[in-house]
Amino acid sequence: MAGCCDHDVRFEGVSAAYKRRLWLVIAINAAMFAIEMSAGQAAQSQALKADALDFLGDALTYGLSLAVIGMSLRVRATAALFKGLSLMAMGVWVLGTTLYRVLYIGVPEAEIMGLIGFLALAANVVSVLLLMAYKDGDANVRSVWLCSRNDAIGNVAVMLAALGVWGSGTGWPDLIVAGLMAALFVNSSVQIIRQSLQERRGAALGDQNRAA
């Protein structure tokens, strides 16, 4: 895979096998967004809704990743930059809505949270296994891996939140987990943005060298 022989060369996604896996992961994420958002509304769980939004964001950004595979480094880095900024916005939104919910706490349905969290975890474990071999690619490819990894972590967190809600009889574990997930989104967005900006600078320098 990427960099196995030359650590300066990163996998760019130009692979029929990678594209097939990415299509499958897109379908998984789109289906789980619909399931988890409906369950989050029914359970009144902010953590479930946050995780559902992550599924939607992943499905959309994976589609963008597919669209720019094979294009210039500048285009791919710009797409990754857009995805990083989108992930940052999602993290800020989840954090804001979580703080708002602190003022209007209702106790979520722990049983629904746990059941859907387990289903989402299974879906994301499949996605992670499909993409694991491609985790060290360029910013465009790496952003896909980071989003999938975040999903799996988020699902474990939702299940822990469900256990906390069930044990405490309050909504605080749900809100705490939603806040932690927001922080994870922001952290991953910073990684993606940093790498995409580096690649954009590298592309610009390459263009200057060729022009000279």
PDB file of N, CA and C in Angstrom, residues 143-210:
ATOM      1  N   SER A 143      -8.484  11.614   4.804  1.00  0.00           N
ATOM      2  CA  SER A 143      -9.690  12.172   5.409  1.00  0.00           C
ATOM      3  C   SER A 143     -10.792  11.122   5.477  1.00  0.00           C
ATOM      4  N   VAL A 144     -10.848  10.236   4.478  1.00  0.00           N
ATOM      5  CA  VAL A 144     -11.833   9.155   4.474  1.00  0.00           C
ATOM      6  C   VAL A 144     -11.568   8.214   5.646  1.00  0.00           C
ATOM      7  N   TRP A 145     -10.312   7.867   5.842  1.00  0.00           N
ATOM      8  CA  TRP A 145      -9.956   6.962   6.942  1.00  0.00           C
ATOM      9  C   TRP A 145     -10.285   7.589   8.295  1.00  0.00           C
ATOM     10  N   LEU A 146      -9.923   8.859   8.476  1.00  0.00           N
ATOM     11  CA  LEU A 146     -10.164   9.509   9.757  1.00  0.00           C
ATOM     12  C   LEU A 146     -11.656   9.583  10.074  1.00  0.00           C
ATOM     13  N   CYS A 147     -12.469   9.864   9.067  1.00  0.00           N
ATOM     14  CA  CYS A 147     -13.913   9.934   9.298  1.00  0.00           C
ATOM     15  C   CYS A 147     -14.463   8.571   9.715  1.00  0.00           C
ATOM     16  N   SER A 148     -13.991   7.504   9.058  1.00  0.00           N
ATOM     17  CA  SER A 148     -14.460   6.154   9.401  1.00  0.00           C
ATOM     18  C   SER A 148     -14.012   5.763  10.799  1.00  0.00           C
ATOM     19  N   ARG A 149     -12.781   6.104  11.131  1.00  0.00           N
ATOM     20  CA  ARG A 149     -12.282   5.817  12.472  1.00  0.00           C
ATOM     21  C   ARG A 149     -13.100   6.567  13.527  1.00  0.00           C
ATOM     22  N   ASN A 150     -13.406   7.838  13.231  1.00  0.00           N
ATOM     23  CA  ASN A 150     -14.213   8.634  14.155  1.00  0.00           C
ATOM     24  C   ASN A 150     -15.569   7.999  14.391  1.00  0.00           C
ATOM     25  N   ASP A 151     -16.166   7.460  13.326  1.00  0.00           N
ATOM     26  CA  ASP A 151     -17.469   6.826  13.450  1.00  0.00           C
ATOM     27  C   ASP A 151     -17.423   5.671  14.441  1.00  0.00           C
ATOM     28  N   ALA A 152     -16.407   4.808  14.281  1.00  0.00           N
ATOM     29  CA  ALA A 152     -16.310   3.643  15.168  1.00  0.00           C
ATOM     30  C   ALA A 152     -16.121   4.082  16.616  1.00  0.00           C
ATOM     31  N   ILE A 153     -15.256   5.080  16.844  1.00  0.00           N
ATOM     32  CA  ILE A 153     -15.048   5.597  18.191  1.00  0.00           C
ATOM     33  C   ILE A 153     -16.347   6.194  18.731  1.00  0.00           C
ATOM     34  N   GLY A 154     -17.040   6.936  17.867  1.00  0.00           N
ATOM     35  CA  GLY A 154     -18.288   7.568  18.277  1.00  0.00           C
ATOM     36  C   GLY A 154     -19.346   6.560  18.678  1.00  0.00           C
ATOM     37  N   ASN A 155     -19.401   5.440  17.982  1.00  0.00           N
ATOM     38  CA  ASN A 155     -20.399   4.428  18.301  1.00  0.00           C
ATOM     39  C   ASN A 155     -20.126   3.764  19.641  1.00  0.00           C
ATOM     40  N   VAL A 156     -18.854   3.518  19.931  1.00  0.00           N
ATOM     41  CA  VAL A 156     -18.503   2.984  21.246  1.00  0.00           C
ATOM     42  C   VAL A 156     -18.923   3.983  22.316  1.00  0.00           C
ATOM     43  N   ALA A 157     -18.685   5.276  22.027  1.00  0.00           N
ATOM     44  CA  ALA A 157     -19.051   6.324  22.988  1.00  0.00           C
ATOM     45  C   ALA A 157     -20.555   6.381  23.209  1.00  0.00           C
ATOM     46  N   VAL A 158     -21.333   6.225  22.131  1.00  0.00           N
ATOM     47  CA  VAL A 158     -22.800   6.238  22.261  1.00  0.00           C
ATOM     48  C   VAL A 158     -23.270   5.088  23.142  1.00  0.00           C
ATOM     49  N   MET A 159     -22.670   3.918  22.974  1.00  0.00           N
ATOM     50  CA  MET A 159     -23.059   2.776  23.792  1.00  0.00           C
ATOM     51  C   MET A 159     -22.698   3.008  25.258  1.00  0.00           C
ATOM     52  N   LEU A 160     -21.540   3.646  25.506  1.00  0.00           N
ATOM     53  CA  LEU A 160     -21.176   3.982  26.878  1.00  0.00           C
ATOM     54  C   LEU A 160     -22.148   5.018  27.453  1.00  0.00           C
ATOM     55  N   ALA A 161     -22.571   5.972  26.586  1.00  0.00           N
ATOM     56  CA  ALA A 161     -23.541   6.968  27.033  1.00  0.00           C
ATOM     57  C   ALA A 161     -24.859   6.302  27.397  1.00  0.00           C
ATOM     58  N   ALA A 162     -25.272   5.336  26.583  1.00  0.00           N
ATOM     59  CA  ALA A 162     -26.517   4.621  26.869  1.00  0.00           C
ATOM     60  C   ALA A 162     -26.431   3.912  28.213  1.00  0.00           C
ATOM     61  N   LEU A 163     -25.282   3.306  28.480  1.00  0.00           N
ATOM     62  CA  LEU A 163     -25.091   2.626  29.761  1.00  0.00           C
ATOM     63  C   LEU A 163     -25.140   3.634  30.907  1.00  0.00           C
ATOM     64  N   GLY A 164     -24.528   4.807  30.675  1.00  0.00           N
ATOM     65  CA  GLY A 164     -24.537   5.844  31.700  1.00  0.00           C
ATOM     66  C   GLY A 164     -25.924   6.388  31.968  1.00  0.00           C
ATOM     67  N   VAL A 165     -26.713   6.588  30.887  1.00  0.00           N
ATOM     68  CA  VAL A 165     -28.088   7.072  31.039  1.00  0.00           C
ATOM     69  C   VAL A 165     -28.924   6.052  31.791  1.00  0.00           C
ATOM     70  N   TRP A 166     -28.760   4.798  31.440  1.00  0.00           N
ATOM     71  CA  TRP A 166     -29.516   3.725  32.099  1.00  0.00           C
ATOM     72  C   TRP A 166     -29.149   3.633  33.582  1.00  0.00           C
ATOM     73  N   GLY A 167     -27.851   3.771  33.885  1.00  0.00           N
ATOM     74  CA  GLY A 167     -27.420   3.624  35.262  1.00  0.00           C
ATOM     75  C   GLY A 167     -27.728   4.830  36.128  1.00  0.00           C
ATOM     76  N   SER A 168     -27.665   6.038  35.540  1.00  0.00           N
ATOM     77  CA  SER A 168     -27.852   7.255  36.336  1.00  0.00           C
ATOM     78  C   SER A 168     -29.274   7.788  36.305  1.00  0.00           C
ATOM     79  N   GLY A 169     -30.035   7.414  35.262  1.00  0.00           N
ATOM     80  CA  GLY A 169     -31.394   7.927  35.131  1.00  0.00           C
ATOM     81  C   GLY A 169     -31.438   9.397  34.752  1.00  0.00           C
ATOM     82  N   THR A 170     -30.290   9.927  34.241  1.00  0.00           N
ATOM     83  CA  THR A 170     -30.232  11.326  33.802  1.00  0.00           C
ATOM     84  C   THR A 170     -29.713  11.399  32.367  1.00  0.00           C
ATOM     85  N   GLY A 171     -29.840  12.588  31.774  1.00  0.00           N
ATOM     86  CA  GLY A 171     -29.364  12.775  30.403  1.00  0.00           C
ATOM     87  C   GLY A 171     -27.932  13.250  30.303  1.00  0.00           C
ATOM     88  N   TRP A 172     -27.263  13.452  31.444  1.00  0.00           N
ATOM     89  CA  TRP A 172     -25.916  13.984  31.416  1.00  0.00           C
ATOM     90  C   TRP A 172     -24.907  13.115  30.665  1.00  0.00           C
ATOM     91  N   PRO A 173     -24.900  11.796  30.821  1.00  0.00           N
ATOM     92  CA  PRO A 173     -23.938  10.996  30.042  1.00  0.00           C
ATOM     93  C   PRO A 173     -24.100  11.197  28.538  1.00  0.00           C
ATOM     94  N   ASP A 174     -25.332  11.328  28.069  1.00  0.00           N
ATOM     95  CA  ASP A 174     -25.590  11.562  26.646  1.00  0.00           C
ATOM     96  C   ASP A 174     -24.970  12.876  26.203  1.00  0.00           C
ATOM     97  N   LEU A 175     -25.165  13.930  26.997  1.00  0.00           N
ATOM     98  CA  LEU A 175     -24.639  15.246  26.644  1.00  0.00           C
ATOM     99  C   LEU A 175     -23.117  15.276  26.713  1.00  0.00           C
ATOM    100  N   ILE A 176     -22.548  14.608  27.695  1.00  0.00           N
ATOM    101  CA  ILE A 176     -21.089  14.569  27.823  1.00  0.00           C
ATOM    102  C   ILE A 176     -20.465  13.871  26.623  1.00  0.00           C
ATOM    103  N   VAL A 177     -21.054  12.735  26.208  1.00  0.00           N
ATOM    104  CA  VAL A 177     -20.527  12.002  25.061  1.00  0.00           C
ATOM    105  C   VAL A 177     -20.667  12.825  23.781  1.00  0.00           C
ATOM    106  N   ALA A 178     -21.792  13.522  23.622  1.00  0.00           N
ATOM    107  CA  ALA A 178     -21.958  14.375  22.445  1.00  0.00           C
ATOM    108  C   ALA A 178     -20.877  15.451  22.408  1.00  0.00           C
ATOM    109  N   GLY A 179     -20.551  16.011  23.572  1.00  0.00           N
ATOM    110  CA  GLY A 179     -19.493  17.017  23.632  1.00  0.00           C
ATOM    111  C   GLY A 179     -18.135  16.444  23.284  1.00  0.00           C
ATOM    112  N   LEU A 180     -17.848  15.233  23.768  1.00  0.00           N
ATOM    113  CA  LEU A 180     -16.578  14.580  23.444  1.00  0.00           C
ATOM    114  C   LEU A 180     -16.484  14.260  21.954  1.00  0.00           C
ATOM    115  N   MET A 181     -17.615  13.858  21.351  1.00  0.00           N
ATOM    116  CA  MET A 181     -17.624  13.581  19.918  1.00  0.00           C
ATOM    117  C   MET A 181     -17.363  14.864  19.128  1.00  0.00           C
ATOM    118  N   ALA A 182     -17.918  15.979  19.594  1.00  0.00           N
ATOM    119  CA  ALA A 182     -17.667  17.261  18.934  1.00  0.00           C
ATOM    120  C   ALA A 182     -16.177  17.587  18.964  1.00  0.00           C
ATOM    121  N   ALA A 183     -15.540  17.328  20.102  1.00  0.00           N
ATOM    122  CA  ALA A 183     -14.104  17.578  20.230  1.00  0.00           C
ATOM    123  C   ALA A 183     -13.310  16.684  19.283  1.00  0.00           C
ATOM    124  N   LEU A 184     -13.753  15.429  19.115  1.00  0.00           N
ATOM    125  CA  LEU A 184     -13.087  14.505  18.196  1.00  0.00           C
ATOM    126  C   LEU A 184     -13.210  15.000  16.762  1.00  0.00           C
ATOM    127  N   PHE A 185     -14.412  15.503  16.382  1.00  0.00           N
ATOM    128  CA  PHE A 185     -14.600  16.047  15.041  1.00  0.00           C
ATOM    129  C   PHE A 185     -13.618  17.191  14.788  1.00  0.00           C
ATOM    130  N   VAL A 186     -13.518  18.099  15.756  1.00  0.00           N
ATOM    131  CA  VAL A 186     -12.651  19.267  15.601  1.00  0.00           C
ATOM    132  C   VAL A 186     -11.187  18.838  15.497  1.00  0.00           C
ATOM    133  N   ASN A 187     -10.773  17.876  16.321  1.00  0.00           N
ATOM    134  CA  ASN A 187      -9.391  17.401  16.283  1.00  0.00           C
ATOM    135  C   ASN A 187      -9.050  16.793  14.922  1.00  0.00           C
ATOM    136  N   SER A 188      -9.949  15.961  14.394  1.00  0.00           N
ATOM    137  CA  SER A 188      -9.708  15.341  13.089  1.00  0.00           C
ATOM    138  C   SER A 188      -9.697  16.393  11.988  1.00  0.00           C
ATOM    139  N   SER A 189     -10.570  17.394  12.098  1.00  0.00           N
ATOM    140  CA  SER A 189     -10.620  18.442  11.081  1.00  0.00           C
ATOM    141  C   SER A 189      -9.301  19.199  11.032  1.00  0.00           C
ATOM    142  N   VAL A 190      -8.699  19.430  12.192  1.00  0.00           N
ATOM    143  CA  VAL A 190      -7.413  20.127  12.241  1.00  0.00           C
ATOM    144  C   VAL A 190      -6.345  19.313  11.520  1.00  0.00           C
ATOM    145  N   GLN A 191      -6.329  17.987  11.727  1.00  0.00           N
ATOM    146  CA  GLN A 191      -5.368  17.128  11.041  1.00  0.00           C
ATOM    147  C   GLN A 191      -5.551  17.188   9.526  1.00  0.00           C
ATOM    148  N   ILE A 192      -6.813  17.101   9.078  1.00  0.00           N
ATOM    149  CA  ILE A 192      -7.098  17.117   7.647  1.00  0.00           C
ATOM    150  C   ILE A 192      -6.720  18.464   7.041  1.00  0.00           C
ATOM    151  N   ILE A 193      -7.095  19.558   7.710  1.00  0.00           N
ATOM    152  CA  ILE A 193      -6.800  20.897   7.205  1.00  0.00           C
ATOM    153  C   ILE A 193      -5.296  21.115   7.110  1.00  0.00           C
ATOM    154  N   ARG A 194      -4.561  20.699   8.142  1.00  0.00           N
ATOM    155  CA  ARG A 194      -3.114  20.884   8.144  1.00  0.00           C
ATOM    156  C   ARG A 194      -2.454  20.148   6.968  1.00  0.00           C
ATOM    157  N   GLN A 195      -2.848  18.865   6.762  1.00  0.00           N
ATOM    158  CA  GLN A 195      -2.236  18.091   5.684  1.00  0.00           C
ATOM    159  C   GLN A 195      -2.636  18.638   4.319  1.00  0.00           C
ATOM    160  N   SER A 196      -3.891  19.052   4.162  1.00  0.00           N
ATOM    161  CA  SER A 196      -4.337  19.573   2.870  1.00  0.00           C
ATOM    162  C   SER A 196      -3.627  20.872   2.530  1.00  0.00           C
ATOM    163  N   LEU A 197      -3.398  21.731   3.520  1.00  0.00           N
ATOM    164  CA  LEU A 197      -2.675  22.986   3.273  1.00  0.00           C
ATOM    165  C   LEU A 197      -1.223  22.706   2.885  1.00  0.00           C
ATOM    166  N   GLN A 198      -0.611  21.721   3.529  1.00  0.00           N
ATOM    167  CA  GLN A 198       0.752  21.339   3.164  1.00  0.00           C
ATOM    168  C   GLN A 198       0.814  20.852   1.723  1.00  0.00           C
ATOM    169  N   GLU A 199      -0.174  20.045   1.329  1.00  0.00           N
ATOM    170  CA  GLU A 199      -0.184  19.518  -0.030  1.00  0.00           C
ATOM    171  C   GLU A 199      -0.475  20.611  -1.050  1.00  0.00           C
ATOM    172  N   ARG A 200      -1.328  21.576  -0.697  1.00  0.00           N
ATOM    173  CA  ARG A 200      -1.585  22.711  -1.591  1.00  0.00           C
ATOM    174  C   ARG A 200      -0.325  23.544  -1.781  1.00  0.00           C
ATOM    175  N   ARG A 201       0.434  23.751  -0.701  1.00  0.00           N
ATOM    176  CA  ARG A 201       1.698  24.492  -0.823  1.00  0.00           C
ATOM    177  C   ARG A 201       2.691  23.716  -1.681  1.00  0.00           C
ATOM    178  N   GLY A 202       2.725  22.388  -1.506  1.00  0.00           N
ATOM    179  CA  GLY A 202       3.606  21.564  -2.322  1.00  0.00           C
ATOM    180  C   GLY A 202       3.236  21.626  -3.795  1.00  0.00           C
ATOM    181  N   ALA A 203       1.939  21.626  -4.078  1.00  0.00           N
ATOM    182  CA  ALA A 203       1.487  21.711  -5.469  1.00  0.00           C
ATOM    183  C   ALA A 203       1.856  23.062  -6.071  1.00  0.00           C
ATOM    184  N   ALA A 204       1.693  24.122  -5.285  1.00  0.00           N
ATOM    185  CA  ALA A 204       2.034  25.467  -5.783  1.00  0.00           C
ATOM    186  C   ALA A 204       3.524  25.583  -6.055  1.00  0.00           C
ATOM    187  N   LEU A 205       4.353  25.002  -5.174  1.00  0.00           N
ATOM    188  CA  LEU A 205       5.792  25.038  -5.364  1.00  0.00           C
ATOM    189  C   LEU A 205       6.186  24.246  -6.608  1.00  0.00           C
ATOM    190  N   GLY A 206       5.521  23.106  -6.811  1.00  0.00           N
ATOM    191  CA  GLY A 206       5.790  22.318  -8.008  1.00  0.00           C
ATOM    192  C   GLY A 206       5.440  23.071  -9.286  1.00  0.00           C
ATOM    193  N   ASP A 207       4.322  23.801  -9.248  1.00  0.00           N
ATOM    194  CA  ASP A 207       3.921  24.598 -10.409  1.00  0.00           C
ATOM    195  C   ASP A 207       4.947  25.692 -10.694  1.00  0.00           C
ATOM    196  N   GLN A 208       5.460  26.316  -9.627  1.00  0.00           N
ATOM    197  CA  GLN A 208       6.471  27.365  -9.802  1.00  0.00           C
ATOM    198  C   GLN A 208       7.754  26.818 -10.394  1.00  0.00           C
ATOM    199  N   ASN A 209       8.154  25.629  -9.920  1.00  0.00           N
ATOM    200  CA  ASN A 209       9.377  25.006 -10.430  1.00  0.00           C
ATOM    201  C   ASN A 209       9.245  24.650 -11.899  1.00  0.00           C
ATOM    202  N   ARG A 210       8.057  24.145 -12.277  1.00  0.00           N
ATOM    203  CA  ARG A 210       7.844  23.782 -13.675  1.00  0.00           C
ATOM    204  C   ARG A 210       7.828  25.041 -14.554  1.00  0.00           C
TER     205      ARG A 210
END
